[in-house]
């Protein structure tokens, strides 16, 4: 028997694999398309990091695994349902790989949309660079043509001539013409979306609105949203100095231009290099589009030419199933740390007495504890990726990509070559022990600070046992805020300050106090930045601090609060928000609910509720009071329970007859911080979208403890025809924290909640927020 003829194998880049004019057929026994969010994100991340790595490693590729395909040789019998006139010449049954083929098809559609839209914008605004941009038409055509082949094949007949690249047995059928919804009916809607997309591009769409919209809530809609979010990051990379995707000028200077537009274009390269010197906020639309185009072309080319499969073609489906079972029953894949461990054990056994109970063993135990309780390989891999990203940033100010092979190589290189305390020499045993100790400290920080979700202020940070309860409590409040805001970069700096408490074995109150203060400094810096500006450039600020001064490689000599505070203040000044006047000018318009900074809004409301009182001279506003003039709002328990959700005072979906219509003009002032307050979840759901009098009655219950006044409120509700929910009233009475709502209640039942008051309250909140955050940054 000639085994080589039973399993035919080949390795192909994506562009070659999808260029064969084959239709892919999913047998009925295969599960529906269901790639998890984590799988999509990992693919997008791998391509982004691949483009980044390509700058220094021109041999970089991304292996996307093995596909098992079996040719279909009896189409009339086995393809059901079918339109015989619309069957492709060649059909492959997909035994293993439908999730990847389907995802690549969706990704190709999203890339097609992005490139086509950029082309339209560039053509409409190209006067300034017309000669140079005219040369790009062949590059546009090339990319769009190659991407089209990833989601469709050319039948050469029918309307349209191109058909979806992949369909499911019993649910979909390739059709010569007709309504796509009648022929592509599988639950996941993959083939239907591809068919509608093909129809759309035949008509030369003008904008995103001309492309099909997947059914809301469908699997396709969810996956496309994830892909589009990543592609938006790719298009914006020239603005944010991110280290996981290069800018247009870096791509042009470090990656061969033949990779993404066939040949060098020196005139256009010179123009784009000039954009590097222009602040991102001052770039014209055409300049942004040109940069985005280079960045998307690089992404598209990497997908097409450097992502690859190994394709196995067994001679029969029986052989295919045997191989499928074998490939999928070989056990849980190992993480980079698990494959790195044997090297550490070997070094300990050879250079030290033995690994067991050694310092290496103790450090590795801390690291392994992070993933010990993860219930599946995906969760274990995600935790490992997050941890290694954090550690690599703290170690050298650069994030290691989330690819297994690169992570493993990075760990081995640092451990065997780069962790030496003496330049030019191989690391000693002590150097390697120290490297592992540093990994262990970051793992301990991750386990104690990042993972816990349900601890309250009284249970928090037991390691800080030499500082006051109030200092520990506010530090934990800041950590809860930063975690909820998903501000992962904060932990790079904070874990370095945390290490000082570990090195002193928890017996140095000054080091503990430094960590507690560092939590406040980072919270203040993040709040001032994000309340006035988008996230662009924020992560780079942390990386620069680590790389230049406080990474593990740089040591502890500059790991001080003064260095941290100065760096934060300089970063704010560089962004022109370093003074109250300049910051307030931007925050007044930017600090709003719909800017995707809800956690920042919540923090601002809690900070400005703490030790403030109703202003007797300005109805509806608060002013700073004396110490202990309010309950403690700088408390993690308040964050998680009593002030859990944000409430729009003038609602998002109002009866406009009940509210000032100026709040709902083009500026959308109802989204500003001055129109927001905090309520427990169950009260928020009852009080939302009501008229002012109804809201005022509900809020008055929250703020009122006098039984006579509560009786009066009940009578007012009856007079006004307001039907009060008894469960809501019960919750209002039980609410412990109502101090922050008192200024709002004082507007009164006949008062007016209008644009002018919202503007004044926005300004007052900004004034108090700046005063307190600046104090944290400078005290």
XYZ file of C-alpha atoms in Angstrom:
779
model
C 0.000 0.000 0.000
C 1.305 3.450 -0.961
C 0.505 5.549 2.141
C 1.586 8.777 0.409
C -1.340 8.426 -2.011
C -3.926 8.040 0.785
C -3.180 11.424 2.415
C -2.123 14.098 -0.063
C -0.775 17.203 1.686
C 0.237 20.693 0.641
C 0.994 23.962 2.393
C -0.479 27.086 0.873
C -0.838 30.788 1.645
C -4.413 32.027 1.944
C -4.341 33.711 -1.486
C -3.328 30.483 -3.204
C -5.784 28.293 -1.317
C -8.775 30.477 -2.230
C -7.659 30.983 -5.821
C -8.680 27.562 -7.079
C -12.305 28.306 -7.966
C -13.561 25.663 -5.541
C -16.842 25.741 -3.645
C -16.634 24.516 -0.047
C -19.448 22.329 1.255
C -20.225 21.751 4.940
C -21.787 18.312 5.544
C -24.960 18.197 7.639
C -23.269 16.496 10.606
C -20.954 19.472 11.144
C -21.936 21.953 13.846
C -23.087 25.440 12.850
C -20.596 28.260 12.573
C -19.745 29.178 16.159
C -16.218 30.484 16.467
C -15.954 32.165 19.864
C -15.139 35.840 20.342
C -11.741 34.804 21.755
C -10.922 32.887 18.533
C -11.764 35.879 16.334
C -9.797 38.259 18.537
C -6.817 35.905 18.580
C -6.796 35.709 14.771
C -6.977 39.487 14.429
C -4.301 39.935 17.066
C -2.046 37.369 15.373
C -2.269 39.187 12.041
C -1.641 42.578 13.690
C 1.351 41.289 15.638
C 2.555 39.471 12.512
C 2.682 42.741 10.585
C 4.518 44.296 13.530
C 7.063 41.453 13.669
C 7.526 41.636 9.897
C 9.357 44.925 10.438
C 12.311 43.051 11.948
C 11.799 39.474 10.733
C 11.159 39.243 7.011
C 10.553 35.488 7.283
C 7.517 35.999 9.534
C 4.444 33.853 8.770
C 1.313 32.792 10.641
C 0.292 29.138 10.492
C -3.479 28.751 10.732
C -3.541 25.022 11.235
C -4.617 22.053 9.154
C -7.625 21.727 6.876
C -9.042 18.331 5.975
C -10.925 18.349 2.673
C -12.401 15.564 0.562
C -13.305 16.149 -3.067
C -16.950 15.621 -4.007
C -17.190 13.289 -7.013
C -20.962 12.667 -7.136
C -22.501 16.127 -7.013
C -25.903 15.117 -8.306
C -26.345 12.571 -5.545
C -24.675 14.200 -2.544
C -25.334 17.958 -2.929
C -28.750 18.736 -1.439
C -30.638 20.894 -2.108
C -29.205 21.931 -5.453
C -29.655 23.945 -8.583
C -27.735 21.762 -11.047
C -27.050 24.717 -13.314
C -25.307 26.575 -10.463
C -22.961 23.886 -9.145
C -19.258 24.839 -9.198
C -16.934 22.707 -11.283
C -15.061 21.546 -8.185
C -16.540 21.026 -4.696
C -14.648 20.084 -1.522
C -16.377 18.626 1.527
C -15.002 20.366 4.617
C -14.223 17.732 7.233
C -12.168 20.050 9.418
C -11.765 23.803 8.921
C -15.213 25.299 8.285
C -14.840 27.759 11.195
C -11.611 29.158 9.756
C -12.789 29.225 6.137
C -16.009 30.991 7.163
C -14.169 33.502 9.365
C -11.665 34.324 6.620
C -14.563 34.891 4.227
C -16.159 37.350 6.685
C -12.804 39.040 7.315
C -12.313 39.429 3.563
C -15.709 41.130 3.288
C -14.783 43.557 6.071
C -11.406 44.305 4.471
C -13.088 44.821 1.101
C -15.455 47.361 2.689
C -12.599 49.207 4.397
C -10.397 49.416 1.296
C -13.292 50.359 -0.974
C -14.395 53.103 1.396
C -10.848 54.478 1.650
C -10.643 54.443 -2.154
C -13.832 56.500 -2.422
C -12.594 59.049 0.124
C -9.191 59.347 -1.512
C -10.675 59.800 -4.992
C -13.004 62.514 -3.656
C -10.205 64.457 -1.900
C -7.084 63.692 -3.905
C -6.395 67.085 -5.517
C -3.343 67.798 -3.356
C -1.668 64.468 -4.181
C -3.443 63.584 -7.437
C -0.419 62.392 -9.448
C 0.941 60.163 -6.695
C -2.428 58.684 -5.783
C -3.354 57.948 -9.387
C -0.570 55.356 -9.338
C -2.397 53.414 -6.620
C -5.300 52.279 -8.783
C -3.562 49.013 -9.655
C -2.934 48.334 -5.950
C -6.597 48.962 -5.146
C -7.686 46.626 -7.933
C -5.224 43.924 -6.885
C -6.304 43.869 -3.240
C -10.023 43.975 -4.008
C -9.693 41.219 -6.598
C -7.771 38.926 -4.224
C -10.165 39.595 -1.343
C -13.164 38.858 -3.564
C -11.794 35.348 -4.104
C -11.774 34.742 -0.342
C -15.560 35.014 -0.060
C -16.726 33.986 -3.545
C -15.908 31.875 -6.604
C -16.582 32.700 -10.244
C -19.255 30.420 -11.693
C -18.897 32.356 -15.028
C -22.679 32.345 -15.437
C -25.794 33.477 -13.610
C -26.741 36.734 -11.867
C -24.420 37.521 -10.267
C -21.686 35.313 -11.707
C -19.862 35.061 -8.410
C -21.302 32.808 -5.696
C -20.629 32.328 -1.935
C -17.413 30.400 -1.318
C -18.970 28.162 1.363
C -22.463 26.740 2.008
C -24.088 24.176 4.348
C -25.791 20.961 3.283
C -29.604 20.864 3.604
C -29.765 24.603 4.426
C -28.140 26.444 1.502
C -27.827 25.991 -2.218
C -25.825 27.690 -4.904
C -28.333 29.256 -7.280
C -28.053 30.667 -10.777
C -30.162 33.705 -9.837
C -33.046 34.718 -7.582
C -33.553 36.087 -4.078
C -30.641 35.130 -1.805
C -32.896 34.793 1.268
C -34.784 31.962 -0.445
C -31.660 29.924 -1.171
C -29.303 30.511 1.767
C -31.178 29.638 4.967
C -28.655 28.193 7.452
C -29.066 29.518 10.985
C -25.658 31.203 11.199
C -26.442 33.293 8.045
C -22.850 33.028 6.763
C -23.757 32.060 3.194
C -26.667 34.501 3.100
C -24.409 37.365 4.157
C -21.806 36.398 1.540
C -24.484 36.218 -1.158
C -25.888 39.633 -0.226
C -22.388 41.078 -0.069
C -21.651 39.747 -3.563
C -24.886 41.340 -4.821
C -23.885 44.655 -3.222
C -20.425 44.890 -4.780
C -21.861 44.228 -8.242
C -23.652 47.571 -7.884
C -20.488 49.540 -6.987
C -21.429 50.614 -3.416
C -20.761 54.216 -2.521
C -20.458 53.884 1.257
C -20.898 51.493 4.170
C -24.649 52.101 4.032
C -24.800 50.324 0.666
C -23.389 47.085 2.056
C -25.676 44.445 3.573
C -26.300 44.559 7.291
C -26.365 41.158 8.970
C -29.399 40.308 11.060
C -29.163 42.070 14.416
C -28.035 39.697 17.155
C -26.962 37.033 14.668
C -23.652 35.183 14.831
C -22.489 37.002 11.699
C -23.340 40.416 13.160
C -21.369 39.625 16.316
C -18.268 38.441 14.421
C -18.311 41.346 11.970
C -18.486 43.823 14.838
C -15.350 42.305 16.402
C -13.498 42.329 13.067
C -14.516 45.915 12.258
C -13.332 47.083 15.692
C -9.887 45.586 15.061
C -9.712 47.036 11.544
C -10.565 50.438 12.974
C -7.537 50.096 15.262
C -5.416 49.220 12.225
C -6.664 52.299 10.348
C -5.972 54.541 13.349
C -2.528 53.153 14.279
C -0.689 56.179 12.872
C -2.497 58.319 15.466
C -1.979 56.385 18.679
C 1.624 55.207 18.659
C 0.455 51.693 19.559
C 3.177 49.084 19.751
C 1.057 46.225 18.423
C 0.559 47.632 14.929
C 2.965 49.861 12.985
C 2.225 53.262 11.500
C 2.248 53.924 7.761
C 5.732 55.459 7.853
C 7.145 52.540 9.825
C 5.594 50.087 7.371
C 7.119 51.915 4.405
C 10.577 52.134 5.971
C 10.828 48.625 7.437
C 8.732 46.333 5.210
C 9.357 45.764 1.495
C 6.751 47.712 -0.455
C 6.350 44.778 -2.837
C 4.551 43.096 0.072
C 1.515 45.329 -0.231
C 1.559 47.258 -3.521
C 3.851 45.380 -5.872
C 6.679 47.920 -6.267
C 8.315 50.908 -4.553
C 6.607 54.292 -4.815
C 9.257 56.800 -3.642
C 7.229 59.974 -4.197
C 4.304 58.694 -2.143
C 6.705 57.356 0.492
C 8.259 60.812 0.870
C 4.823 62.388 1.262
C 3.770 59.891 3.939
C 7.049 60.273 5.829
C 6.248 63.970 6.044
C 2.981 63.182 7.854
C 5.023 61.793 10.748
C 5.975 65.312 11.782
C 2.364 66.555 11.857
C 0.415 66.158 15.143
C -2.271 63.517 14.557
C -5.097 65.921 15.406
C -3.871 68.311 12.671
C -3.754 65.775 9.818
C -6.213 66.483 7.006
C -8.807 63.881 6.043
C -6.903 62.918 2.878
C -3.687 62.503 4.880
C -5.416 60.272 7.413
C -6.917 58.221 4.587
C -3.530 57.698 2.923
C -1.967 56.517 6.199
C -4.922 54.244 6.899
C -4.677 52.804 3.399
C -1.036 51.776 3.854
C -1.878 50.204 7.206
C -4.890 48.273 5.844
C -2.940 47.180 2.737
C -0.222 45.760 5.018
C -2.861 43.872 7.037
C -4.560 42.573 3.899
C -1.270 41.441 2.338
C -0.201 39.651 5.502
C -3.509 37.771 5.544
C -3.249 36.879 1.858
C 0.423 35.990 1.529
C 1.822 35.189 4.991
C -1.071 33.374 6.648
C -1.094 29.763 5.553
C -2.730 26.346 5.917
C -1.554 22.814 5.593
C -4.212 21.128 3.471
C -4.726 17.387 3.762
C -6.795 15.628 1.114
C -7.562 12.014 2.106
C -8.853 9.768 -0.639
C -12.136 9.091 1.183
C -14.317 10.458 3.967
C -13.540 7.371 6.079
C -9.835 8.188 5.945
C -10.674 11.834 6.619
C -12.581 10.998 9.816
C -9.747 8.818 11.056
C -7.337 11.710 10.621
C -9.771 14.241 12.124
C -10.191 12.158 15.277
C -6.451 11.657 15.603
C -5.645 15.345 15.234
C -8.318 16.372 17.745
C -7.606 13.774 20.430
C -3.975 14.523 21.153
C -4.597 16.404 24.412
C -4.694 20.009 25.627
C -2.160 22.307 23.928
C 0.644 23.617 26.123
C 1.235 27.287 26.883
C 4.542 29.102 26.353
C 5.187 29.018 30.119
C 4.648 25.256 30.306
C 7.183 24.677 27.518
C 9.590 27.143 29.156
C 9.481 25.352 32.531
C 11.737 22.383 31.559
C 14.573 24.815 30.800
C 14.193 26.434 34.223
C 14.134 23.024 35.926
C 17.249 21.966 34.000
C 19.163 25.123 34.995
C 18.209 24.660 38.637
C 19.239 21.000 38.623
C 22.543 21.657 36.857
C 23.682 24.994 38.312
C 22.038 24.761 41.729
C 21.556 21.822 44.061
C 18.153 20.832 42.675
C 14.913 22.366 41.468
C 12.615 21.116 44.233
C 12.111 23.792 46.940
C 14.600 26.084 45.217
C 13.956 29.772 44.520
C 13.178 28.757 40.935
C 10.519 26.353 42.216
C 8.930 29.006 44.448
C 8.748 31.526 41.603
C 7.333 29.036 39.105
C 4.716 27.950 41.617
C 3.422 31.548 41.795
C 3.274 31.674 37.993
C 1.543 28.315 37.624
C -1.025 29.273 40.268
C -2.439 31.809 37.800
C -3.759 29.113 35.462
C -4.163 26.176 37.823
C -7.938 26.603 38.149
C -8.677 27.562 34.525
C -11.239 25.061 33.294
C -10.384 24.878 29.610
C -7.474 25.391 27.260
C -8.904 28.633 25.827
C -9.208 30.257 29.270
C -5.753 29.023 30.257
C -4.236 30.437 27.085
C -6.011 33.787 27.539
C -4.758 34.093 31.128
C -1.220 33.216 30.023
C -1.345 35.824 27.248
C -2.535 38.554 29.621
C 0.100 37.686 32.192
C 3.000 37.579 29.692
C 1.852 40.877 28.166
C 1.929 42.464 31.621
C 5.278 40.942 32.548
C 7.020 41.811 29.269
C 5.851 45.413 29.542
C 7.115 45.689 33.106
C 10.346 43.944 32.156
C 11.391 46.108 29.195
C 8.551 48.469 28.230
C 7.499 46.382 25.214
C 4.672 43.860 24.955
C 5.515 40.396 23.684
C 3.038 39.311 20.953
C 0.406 36.709 21.857
C 1.838 34.048 19.588
C 3.004 30.875 21.271
C 6.278 30.574 19.368
C 7.244 34.226 19.895
C 6.354 34.094 23.606
C 8.436 30.960 24.124
C 11.402 32.420 22.235
C 11.159 35.663 24.222
C 11.190 33.836 27.563
C 14.125 31.652 26.567
C 16.130 34.584 25.171
C 15.620 36.685 28.296
C 16.389 33.793 30.637
C 19.467 32.501 28.795
C 20.939 35.680 27.325
C 19.387 39.013 28.268
C 18.834 39.022 32.020
C 22.523 39.417 32.881
C 23.392 42.146 35.352
C 26.669 42.718 33.443
C 26.491 43.821 29.816
C 28.107 41.458 27.353
C 28.160 38.480 29.709
C 25.904 35.462 30.003
C 23.561 35.661 32.982
C 24.735 34.091 36.232
C 22.622 31.743 38.338
C 21.734 34.728 40.542
C 20.645 36.724 37.477
C 18.390 33.894 36.355
C 16.954 33.477 39.863
C 16.221 37.192 39.891
C 14.504 37.009 36.489
C 12.249 34.213 37.757
C 11.629 36.114 40.996
C 10.476 39.104 38.945
C 8.122 36.858 36.970
C 6.832 35.499 40.283
C 6.193 38.961 41.737
C 4.189 40.027 38.688
C 2.225 36.750 38.882
C 1.520 37.417 42.562
C 0.341 40.943 41.710
C -1.886 39.552 38.958
C -3.419 36.986 41.308
C -3.987 39.357 44.235
C -4.817 42.619 42.474
C -6.204 41.897 39.000
C -8.134 38.644 39.420
C -10.253 39.346 42.568
C -13.699 40.672 41.637
C -15.887 40.548 44.731
C -13.738 41.846 47.572
C -14.846 44.988 49.389
C -12.770 47.693 51.018
C -12.681 45.870 54.353
C -11.252 42.727 52.732
C -8.857 44.423 50.367
C -5.073 44.609 50.176
C -4.221 42.736 53.385
C -0.578 42.988 52.287
C -0.681 46.716 53.125
C -0.858 46.059 56.850
C 1.347 48.921 58.020
C -0.640 51.854 56.650
C -3.928 53.307 57.844
C -7.280 51.791 56.950
C -8.239 54.960 55.077
C -5.081 54.843 52.927
C -5.603 51.181 52.114
C -9.297 51.721 51.427
C -8.821 54.520 48.905
C -5.990 52.630 47.171
C -8.325 49.686 46.685
C -11.102 52.006 45.485
C -8.736 53.262 42.784
C -7.755 49.716 41.796
C -11.405 48.662 41.494
C -12.041 51.685 39.279
C -9.030 51.019 37.043
C -9.960 47.346 36.717
C -13.594 48.114 35.866
C -12.433 50.689 33.321
C -10.296 47.917 31.775
C -7.245 50.144 32.036
C -4.753 47.284 31.837
C -1.718 49.495 31.297
C -2.133 50.900 34.805
C -0.978 47.562 36.178
C 2.368 47.796 34.407
C 3.405 50.736 36.598
C 1.528 49.704 39.729
C 3.028 46.208 39.747
C 6.486 47.800 39.835
C 5.572 49.816 42.944
C 3.975 46.691 44.400
C 7.333 44.911 43.975
C 8.901 47.325 46.457
C 6.565 46.063 49.176
C 7.473 42.449 48.300
C 11.218 43.079 48.363
C 10.834 44.493 51.872
C 8.797 41.444 52.944
C 5.830 43.615 53.895
C 7.746 45.187 56.778
C 8.305 48.698 55.440
C 5.416 51.133 55.895
C 7.042 53.682 53.556
C 7.062 51.227 50.633
C 3.465 50.265 51.343
C 2.497 53.927 51.429
C 4.277 54.470 48.091
C 2.154 51.780 46.458
C -1.059 53.225 47.926
C -0.167 56.705 46.669
C 0.838 55.328 43.259
C -2.691 53.903 42.934
C -4.105 57.405 43.461
C -1.623 58.993 41.051
C -2.447 56.556 38.236
C -6.191 56.888 38.864
C -5.896 60.693 38.730
C -3.726 60.656 35.588
C -6.048 58.256 33.778
C -9.120 60.267 34.815
C -7.756 63.624 33.685
C -6.588 62.194 30.359
C -9.743 60.238 29.504
C -12.156 62.923 30.691
C -10.660 65.305 28.126
C -9.150 63.123 25.388
C -9.590 59.786 23.598
C -7.335 56.858 24.462
C -4.918 57.685 21.644
C -1.334 57.821 22.914
C -2.166 56.936 26.518
C -0.611 53.470 26.486
C 2.524 54.840 24.829
C 2.972 57.178 27.805
C 3.237 54.221 30.178
C 5.524 52.284 27.841
C 7.884 55.251 27.592
C 8.096 55.565 31.376
C 8.835 51.870 31.733
C 11.312 51.733 28.849
C 13.242 54.822 29.924
C 13.164 54.642 33.719
C 11.304 52.052 35.779
C 11.190 48.670 33.988
C 12.760 45.638 35.670
C 15.679 46.034 33.255
C 16.252 49.620 34.344
C 16.129 48.666 38.032
C 14.691 50.506 41.021
C 16.882 53.619 41.116
C 14.179 55.789 39.497
C 11.189 53.852 40.815
C 9.888 56.747 42.892
C 6.698 58.730 43.311
C 8.436 61.919 42.175
C 9.451 60.320 38.879
C 5.921 58.954 38.382
C 4.199 62.243 39.187
C 6.540 64.297 37.021
C 6.067 61.934 34.094
C 2.274 62.099 34.383
C 2.248 65.882 34.673
C 4.564 66.247 31.669
C 2.375 63.881 29.626
C -0.728 65.942 30.389
C 1.107 69.163 29.566
C 2.304 67.700 26.264
C -1.327 66.957 25.392
C -2.234 70.553 26.305
C -4.367 69.569 29.293
C -1.789 70.295 31.975
C -3.565 73.300 33.489
C -7.075 73.634 34.843
C -8.040 76.105 32.124
C -6.771 73.996 29.214
C -8.087 70.720 30.665
C -11.489 72.161 31.542
C -11.934 73.591 28.067
C -11.786 70.064 26.642
C -13.423 68.172 29.499
C -16.536 70.366 29.400
C -17.403 68.897 26.006
C -15.682 65.486 26.206
C -16.696 64.187 29.653
C -19.950 62.579 28.583
C -21.717 59.234 28.700
C -21.626 58.494 24.960
C -17.833 58.787 24.629
C -17.366 55.204 25.851
C -15.984 56.464 29.163
C -18.849 55.467 31.444
C -16.491 54.244 34.174
C -14.655 57.575 34.102
C -17.996 59.371 34.403
C -18.925 57.178 37.365
C -15.598 57.843 39.076
C -15.965 61.589 38.485
C -19.447 61.563 40.024
C -18.240 59.690 43.089
C -15.162 61.865 43.575
C -17.244 65.032 43.325
C -19.933 63.649 45.685
C -17.336 62.986 48.394
C -17.260 65.747 51.042
C -19.470 68.070 49.028
C -22.740 69.714 50.049
C -25.624 71.404 48.208
C -24.635 74.933 47.185
C -27.124 77.341 48.815
C -26.349 79.990 46.193
C -26.681 77.771 43.114
C -29.719 75.484 43.130
C -28.927 72.057 41.675
C -25.179 72.300 42.241
C -22.804 70.936 44.858
C -19.833 72.672 46.411
C -16.845 71.468 48.425
C -17.629 71.008 52.094
C -15.546 70.294 55.145
C -14.029 66.891 55.908
C -16.691 64.275 56.683
C -19.466 66.526 55.392
C -20.737 63.554 53.384
C -20.627 59.783 53.637
C -17.477 58.190 52.221
C -17.896 57.902 48.462
C -14.262 56.875 47.901
C -15.156 53.309 48.796
C -15.133 50.161 46.668
C -18.350 48.924 48.305
C -20.152 52.082 47.189
C -18.723 51.559 43.682
C -20.048 48.015 43.478
C -23.409 48.401 45.230
C -24.909 51.741 46.255
C -23.689 53.712 43.230
C -23.615 50.853 40.776
C -25.162 52.442 37.685
C -25.249 55.785 35.915
C -28.601 57.516 35.566
C -29.458 60.159 32.970
C -31.498 62.811 34.768
C -33.017 64.102 31.546
C -33.546 60.659 29.973
C -31.989 59.295 26.804
C -35.378 58.469 25.236
C -37.662 61.217 26.516
C -41.137 62.420 25.977
C -39.826 65.709 24.577
C -42.856 67.579 25.824
C -41.616 66.958 29.381
C -38.031 68.155 28.925
C -36.042 71.106 27.580
C -35.641 70.323 23.875
C -32.319 72.209 23.789
C -30.812 69.294 25.726
C -31.497 67.117 22.678
C -30.056 69.402 20.005
C -27.108 68.394 17.834
C -24.694 68.850 20.759
C -26.573 66.216 22.752
C -26.060 67.954 26.108
C -28.183 65.298 27.832
C -25.111 63.010 27.557
C -22.827 65.401 29.482
C -21.583 64.661 32.991
C -23.825 67.472 34.280
C -26.899 65.443 33.358
C -25.718 62.267 35.064
C -26.086 60.918 38.580
C -25.685 57.570 40.346
C -28.348 55.168 41.570
C -28.596 51.504 42.559
C -29.583 49.285 39.605
C -33.137 48.494 40.694
C -33.945 52.165 41.308
C -32.332 53.219 38.050
C -34.568 50.892 36.048
C -37.668 52.371 37.697
C -36.634 56.010 37.478
C -35.371 56.076 33.926
C -37.268 57.661 30.998
C -39.767 59.470 33.276
C -40.910 63.088 33.309
C -39.157 65.553 35.649
C -41.903 65.438 38.261
C -41.779 61.621 38.380
C -37.982 61.636 38.597
C -38.071 64.304 41.279
C -40.485 62.247 43.388
C -38.355 59.134 43.092
C -35.141 61.043 43.821
C -36.812 62.746 46.792
C -37.584 59.383 48.303
C -33.924 58.437 48.004
C -32.815 61.595 49.702
C -35.534 61.775 52.347
C -35.657 59.994 55.740
C -38.376 62.030 57.481
C -41.652 60.051 57.651
C -43.804 63.184 57.426
C -41.979 64.275 54.273
C -42.388 60.804 52.792
C -46.122 61.079 53.384
C -46.178 64.453 51.646
C -44.361 62.925 48.651
C -46.996 60.224 48.429
C -49.724 62.891 48.334
C -47.844 64.866 45.650
C -47.580 61.711 43.533
C -51.345 61.184 43.813
C -52.049 64.823 42.907
C -49.766 64.608 39.849
C -51.133 61.269 38.748
C -47.812 59.539 39.287
C -48.152 55.851 40.063
C -45.323 54.854 42.394
C -43.962 51.343 42.282
C -44.077 49.920 45.802
C -40.975 47.766 45.308
C -39.064 50.767 44.032
C -40.153 52.864 47.005
C -39.018 50.072 49.336
C -35.615 50.036 47.633
C -35.386 53.818 47.824
C -36.010 53.791 51.544
C -33.389 51.095 52.082
C -30.735 52.893 50.019
C -27.974 53.980 52.367
C -26.267 56.517 50.132
C -28.393 59.435 49.014
C -26.251 62.450 49.879
C -25.161 63.002 46.269
C -28.767 63.365 45.076
C -29.678 66.222 47.463
C -28.591 69.097 45.177
C -30.737 67.607 42.393
C -33.759 67.229 44.663
C -33.431 70.870 45.699
C -34.326 71.937 42.134
C -37.870 71.221 43.316
C -40.975 69.780 41.760
C -41.719 73.031 39.919
C -38.090 73.690 39.039
C -36.637 73.323 35.578
C -33.961 70.823 34.596
C -32.702 72.465 31.410
C -29.630 72.980 29.265
C -28.426 75.958 31.289
C -28.474 73.985 34.552
C -26.769 70.978 32.945
C -24.032 73.279 31.636
C -23.515 74.831 35.077
C -23.444 71.444 36.776
C -20.955 70.155 34.180
C -18.675 73.091 34.927
C -18.956 72.618 38.697
C -18.176 68.896 38.469
C -15.159 69.653 36.269
C -13.873 72.280 38.709
C -14.081 69.930 41.708
C -12.712 66.969 39.755
C -9.669 68.922 38.566
C -8.952 70.256 42.046
C -8.982 66.790 43.608
C -7.229 64.896 40.828
C -4.528 67.536 40.490
C -4.004 67.325 44.238
C -3.468 63.564 43.959
C -0.967 64.171 41.168
C 1.038 66.810 42.987
C 0.694 66.336 46.754
